[in-house]
């Protein structure tokens, strides 16, 4: 049972499943102090009162308080109860950083992040333990530039099974996130004489920056209801999001897929398939990877950033044969190879079935959140058209013509809700009307209801 | 108690401390099969015979054999005993990669690697568990480009204490290994107009490659008995190994340190201090970091590759104030940030004191190995002059004039011993005589005696 509760006006999130109630309580309080949600000097309820609120034993609360006092998070003074310490310093430890980088927002519906609370901490740690305990010592040394052979084999099997990728472990390169993967590709394309790369008219700013830093000029390609519109682009490469256009949300239509492959065949061009959320499709069979249609002309790019967590910095490329060597060499010069421990753990996670379980779990959670979003908007903001929701973890909310995106975003900010407009993802040629891109996986579970309520409130004219 | 034992002519290494004898036996056999040291079809001794050899219970051996048979590593046939399976496939798992990348050498004294068997697997996993269990979920998202604040704080404290670095957490950038760190610096220097960088006449080939890829031309600077000889280099930057020249082994003399700082002051140049093994000094007080003399003109670079393992891909830069922003931006474009889980774990490892314990443990082990090397050479190869041994994990073995390095290396290879000559580290202007660079941390413990014996054998004229 997962419960949301409040201490001194701060919503906290407590997972009461299993036997580790005290640990969960400690963690929730620690996080609240660390992130500043429970500020210095705030007085906590008595252990009796809090135990009553939560329906748990008073001793559990008292033990948790005692431990947090010992660690320096809280202070207890006879007669004045327990309160948040002025400087949370664990005994003998270095003090935590004084301020977070950005002012935390209370509710966040910006796109791009999975539900971080779904990261399978216990299973990941168990996989790390199994992997590290059986790894030969030499694997901890300077490693395989293109990735551990066992991970490349596990990924090839997984990608063939779930995404229909034509995957040969020898054609895989493991990278430290898609950002790095794209940068390595840009370097290699540049060294082969390419000067530009076609990108969709709407997409991540960071991708355009990475291409530019790699010496390639991004050339926006229009996007209509069927996805990217190809037509006489003279660029030698094309970056697409075929399964679920980011951020608009439509799949690349079948005839457009065929066109992209024909273009690559005819011109010797390269398609880079950014399959950032291909595993998360809700309403029908997933669209298989474009790469399978032309493995010698398409680079498939996948990532663990959506299925597990961006913080892992794990991604992978499946490359045409002639790119394996140069991309591997670029990787060697960039950082040698990706962390071996992360690779060992991911390999174990894939082969044990943990990865499949995680994807299923996330898919279910995201589908529920999506449905709640759609229901709430239909009820409270019927003028808003919601699209792009067959897959992934973001929705396009088209606002009535004439609405000022920035004004809506500013109104939301005043209510503690962070939003992003479509304009932030537009590259010069985009011509769509006002819209929001809502990332419905972003808020923690306990904050989703509040986030939806605030979203609807700012959308009501 | 750590024991080395032999099965079918293959030396295996078994740690009999603690209660996990069966697990250790299984791991040793699994590794031997995986790495090909125990080849397909090789017949193992009976459980009774092996138990007798090892002084452990027969059931322990029988249990281990049974488990490895179930996992597909071994096969058991009535009447013909237990032997190595033809294709070790764990049940329901993806088959491990068929062949290792390179033919494994039996004994390896090439430099550059720490003793990988000293990697503290248990403590590292425990730190990962503590770190991950207390990390707020939002830390698993797209993270701080320059590194987690708590890790930067922990590193700053550690570097100030142990290396005398003038370290401010705000000036630290966490990188994925020194290779990446050097590449980022090269990019930033290039974008500021630098065209070349001074490097020592002897050093890692990879470093020169990384600088070249970043658009800077490496310009070798001579190295004499006092370290790098500066003199009128017009390059805007200088890469040095002040604590322990790699691979020659001398520290940069005090007057040379002063010269380097003066050069940087007078010309506005930048010194990059590669402190790759600064923690490992045996015979006297460690030389403090050069960076402390001129924090606004020296970049300090450290790494976990020697103290923990290269596979972690963790390194850090302490930068002059004006480089923090551009290096951070280069890091953002390169890969966003370094793996958050690795950063969380390293942070916990540092603040818990585990890192200090690990350094002490390695220092002791390396010192013993160094002493054994020196004793063996003095006894068996008195014509060889051993230098560079006050610190680190490699020694310079100067061979009698006229000796052919390549011939010695080839002779060693025929005995299964991998060696490297000084020539492999020479950059055009190097003028030293024939020598070997012996990495005495590289072999696993059980193979060190054999490696030393082979080294002495090939050095006896």
Coordinates of C-alpha atoms in Angstrom, one line a residue, chain A residues 30-31 34-35 93-95 97 101 112 116 119 121 124-125 128-129 132-138 140-144 149-150 153 157 176 179-180 206 209-210 213 305-306 309-313 332-335 337 339-342 348 351, chain B residues 30-31 34-35 93-95 97 101 112 116 119 121 124-125 128-129 132-138 140-144 149-150 153 157 176 179-180 206 209-210 213 305-306 309-313 332-335 337 339-342 348 351:
Chain A
X30 CA 15.4 12.3 5.2
X31 CA 14.4 13.2 1.6
X34 CA 17.4 17.1 2.3
X35 CA 15.3 18.7 -0.5
X93 CA 30.3 12.9 7.3
X94 CA 30.9 15.7 4.9
X95 CA 27.9 18.1 5.0
X97 CA 25.5 20.5 -0.4
X101 CA 20.9 23.9 -8.2
X112 CA 11.3 14.1 -21.0
X116 CA 11.8 8.2 -11.3
X119 CA 13.3 2.9 -10.7
X121 CA 16.2 0.1 -6.7
X124 CA 18.9 -3.2 -9.7
X125 CA 21.1 -3.6 -6.6
X128 CA 24.6 -5.5 -9.5
X129 CA 25.5 -7.9 -6.8
X132 CA 29.8 -8.2 -9.8
X133 CA 30.2 -11.3 -7.8
X134 CA 30.6 -13.5 -10.8
X135 CA 32.5 -11.1 -13.1
X136 CA 36.2 -12.1 -13.6
X137 CA 38.5 -9.5 -12.1
X138 CA 40.0 -8.7 -15.6
X140 CA 37.1 -4.4 -14.1
X141 CA 40.1 -3.2 -16.1
X142 CA 40.2 -1.0 -19.2
X143 CA 37.4 -2.7 -21.2
X144 CA 35.9 -3.3 -24.5
X149 CA 30.4 -8.7 -25.3
X150 CA 27.8 -10.2 -23.0
X153 CA 24.6 -10.2 -26.9
X157 CA 18.5 -10.6 -28.2
X176 CA 26.9 6.7 -22.2
X179 CA 23.5 12.4 -26.2
X180 CA 26.9 10.8 -26.5
X206 CA 19.8 19.4 -27.0
X209 CA 23.2 21.5 -30.1
X210 CA 25.0 18.2 -30.1
X213 CA 29.0 20.9 -31.8
X305 CA 16.8 6.5 -19.8
X306 CA 13.0 6.0 -20.1
X309 CA 16.5 6.2 -15.3
X310 CA 18.3 8.9 -17.2
X311 CA 20.9 9.0 -14.4
X312 CA 22.3 5.6 -15.5
X313 CA 23.5 7.2 -18.8
X332 CA 37.6 5.1 -27.6
X333 CA 38.8 8.6 -27.9
X334 CA 35.7 10.1 -26.2
X335 CA 36.0 8.1 -22.9
X337 CA 34.2 2.8 -22.8
X339 CA 31.2 2.1 -17.0
X340 CA 31.8 -1.6 -16.8
X341 CA 29.7 -2.0 -13.6
X342 CA 26.7 -0.4 -15.2
X348 CA 22.3 -9.2 -15.8
X351 CA 19.1 -11.8 -19.1
Chain B
X30 CA 33.4 -20.4 -13.6
X31 CA 36.1 -17.8 -14.4
X34 CA 34.7 -18.4 -19.1
X35 CA 38.2 -17.1 -19.9
X93 CA 20.2 -17.4 -20.4
X94 CA 21.8 -15.8 -23.4
X95 CA 25.1 -17.6 -24.2
X97 CA 30.3 -14.4 -25.9
X101 CA 38.8 -10.1 -27.7
X112 CA 48.8 0.9 -16.6
X116 CA 42.1 -5.7 -10.3
X119 CA 38.8 -4.1 -6.2
X121 CA 33.6 -5.7 -4.4
X124 CA 31.6 -1.1 -3.2
X125 CA 28.2 -3.0 -3.3
X128 CA 26.0 1.4 -3.6
X129 CA 23.2 0.0 -1.5
X132 CA 20.8 4.2 -3.6
X133 CA 18.5 3.5 -0.7
X134 CA 18.9 7.1 0.6
X135 CA 19.0 9.0 -2.6
X136 CA 15.9 11.0 -3.4
X137 CA 14.2 9.8 -6.6
X138 CA 14.9 13.0 -8.4
X140 CA 18.1 9.5 -10.8
X141 CA 16.9 11.9 -13.4
X142 CA 19.0 14.0 -15.8
X143 CA 21.5 15.3 -13.4
X144 CA 24.0 17.9 -12.6
X149 CA 27.1 18.4 -5.4
X150 CA 27.6 15.9 -2.6
X153 CA 32.0 18.2 -1.8
X157 CA 37.5 17.4 1.1
X176 CA 34.0 9.6 -17.2
X179 CA 40.4 10.3 -21.2
X180 CA 37.2 12.2 -21.3
X206 CA 46.3 7.6 -25.9
X209 CA 45.6 10.8 -29.6
X210 CA 42.9 12.5 -27.5
X213 CA 41.4 14.5 -31.9
X305 CA 41.2 4.1 -12.2
X306 CA 44.2 3.2 -10.1
X309 CA 39.3 0.1 -11.1
X310 CA 39.5 1.6 -14.6
X311 CA 36.2 0.0 -15.4
X312 CA 34.4 2.5 -13.2
X313 CA 35.3 5.3 -15.6
X332 CA 26.9 18.6 -21.2
X333 CA 27.3 18.3 -24.9
X334 CA 29.5 15.2 -24.6
X335 CA 27.2 13.0 -22.5
X337 CA 26.8 13.9 -17.0
X339 CA 26.5 8.0 -14.3
X340 CA 24.6 9.1 -11.2
X341 CA 24.7 5.7 -9.5
X342 CA 28.5 5.6 -9.8
X348 CA 29.3 7.3 -0.1
X351 CA 32.6 9.8 3.2

